[in-house]
Every structure is written in C-alpha cells, then in structure tokens.
Amino acid sequence: MWTREQIKTNAKAVMAKNYWMMVGVSAVYSILAGIFSSASSGASSYLENGMDYMPVEVVLIVSVIVIGISIVGIIFNIFVGNPLEVGKDRFYMCSRLQQTPFGELFCAFRSGQGYYMNIVKTQFLRRLYTALWSLLFIIPGIIKSYEYYMVPYILAENPNISSARAFELSKMMTNGEKLNIFVLELSFLGWQLLGILACCIGNYFVTPYLEASFAELYEAMRAKVYDMGVTDENELCNFWR
C-alpha cells in the first residue's frame, strides 16, 4: 500500500539526480503542448471582448481565424501534444532508473518503430471517452479521467499495447485508488500556487516535483497489478531497454 509521504520521498530522491534536465523537459513540454491552446484562447477572448466595436466584416474574418486556430490546435494536440505527453511520462519513468537524455521526450516520434499511430489513437480515445462521459454530468467525467489516469504511462512503457488493454490495465490500477490519487494531486496545490506567485515562471521549477511524484505513483500502481497476477514483465517491462 502506497502513501503520499513515500511517493514524495522517492520523487525527491530521483529529482536529486537529474533535476535540471527535468526542468528542461517539463518546460519544453509545457510550451509545446500549450502553444495552440493559448493562441486560441487569446483570440477567442479578443473576439468576445472586442466584437461590439468591430464592423460585421471584421467580426466574420476574426471568427474564421479563431475557428482555424482552434482546428489547428486540436490537430496539433492529437498528433503532437498527446504523443509528447507519453514521451514526458517515459522520461520521468526512465529517470527513476538512470540518467535519461532530453531526447526521450520525443520517443513517440522515433522513425521505424511503428508505434506512433497506436499512441495517437489510444491517447485520442482517452480524451474522447473522458469528454463523452463529461457530457452526461461532471462527476462521471471526473471519475473516468481518474480511471484512465495511467494510460499514458502504460503507453510509455509498452507503446505497442492495444488501446483496449491499456484502458483495462489502467482501470485495474486505479480501482479503489481514485480518491487517493485526487488527494495526492491536491497536496501539491501549495507548490503550484507558489509557482504562480513567482510570475508563473516558478511553475517550471515546481513541475518536476509533481511529475516525479506521479511517476512514483505509476510504479506503485504497476506493482499492484503485478501482485494481482494480471500482467508481468513481458507486457510491462519495467522500462528496461
């Protein structure tokens, strides 16, 4: 049985070995993953606040631009942002075992491996299922988001695993753990507020602590399904190369 204290202690030990590389990886991931969403939000806000003072023709042009940016942002998130999330999680998991190069962030894009589209598909389904459940009511969407919590880590460890199996393993890992995971996330609220107070730049220095802790959480969840006998090193290979 894992505890928050154990998770955070282990995370701090990992950070001590590779902290600045973690800062770099987290910063690049945050910037790349947020490029189009930030642009779309900014354009939408500008349109909403300024449309009363614009001619109709200008409103139409700006609306088309905003819609175009939003579509590009969705496509970018599906084919770049989601695979980057898997690469980021792999970087943090590998960092538990050894010094890990920055390039691991882009592992999903390695040519000749044949698993890129599987990652894209599984991550897309994860987002889609969560959104569809959220349409019912907020609570089911939140529950499902925690049920699928480990899917990116599972993909990071075994990028060839089928989507159905990744969801199945994540469900077993998070069964009975959702509230504990939520409380773990909540325990970092103070650190996140501190990062925001430091002109948001502080988040780049705080994020490695969160990410290293979530990697430790996945390790604990993986140990759980190992003990259950529902998977083994042939499927989840402990990030050995």
Coordinates of N, CA and C in Angstrom, one line a residue, residues 11-12 34 36 52 75 103 110 140 154 156 161 163 183-184 201 214:
A11 N 10.2 10.6 -4.9 CA 10.3 11.6 -6.0 C 11.5 12.5 -5.8
K12 N 11.7 12.9 -4.5 CA 12.8 13.8 -4.2 C 14.1 13.2 -4.4
G34 N 1.1 23.8 -25.0 CA 0.2 24.9 -24.8 C 0.2 26.0 -25.9
F36 N -0.9 26.2 -29.2 CA -2.1 26.5 -29.9 C -3.3 26.7 -29.0
D52 N -18.1 44.0 -30.1 CA -19.1 45.1 -30.1 C -18.6 46.3 -30.8
I75 N -5.8 19.5 -33.9 CA -5.0 18.6 -34.7 C -3.6 18.5 -34.1
G103 N 16.2 13.9 -25.2 CA 15.5 13.4 -26.3 C 14.4 12.3 -26.1
R110 N 10.0 8.5 -32.9 CA 11.2 7.8 -33.5 C 10.7 7.0 -34.7
P140 N -19.3 11.9 -13.6 CA -18.8 10.8 -14.3 C -17.6 11.0 -15.1
I154 N 1.3 3.7 -19.3 CA 1.3 2.3 -19.8 C 1.8 2.4 -21.3
A156 N 3.8 4.6 -22.4 CA 5.2 5.0 -22.3 C 6.1 3.7 -22.1
I161 N 1.1 -1.7 -27.0 CA -0.1 -2.3 -26.3 C -1.4 -1.9 -27.0
S163 N -5.2 -0.5 -27.4 CA -5.9 0.5 -26.7 C -6.8 -0.1 -25.6
V183 N -6.3 13.2 -3.8 CA -5.7 13.8 -2.6 C -4.3 14.0 -2.8
L184 N -3.6 13.1 -3.5 CA -2.2 13.3 -3.9 C -2.0 14.6 -4.7
I201 N 6.6 31.7 -13.9 CA 7.9 31.0 -14.2 C 8.3 30.0 -13.2
F214 N 4.2 11.6 -9.7 CA 3.2 10.8 -10.5 C 3.9 9.6 -11.1

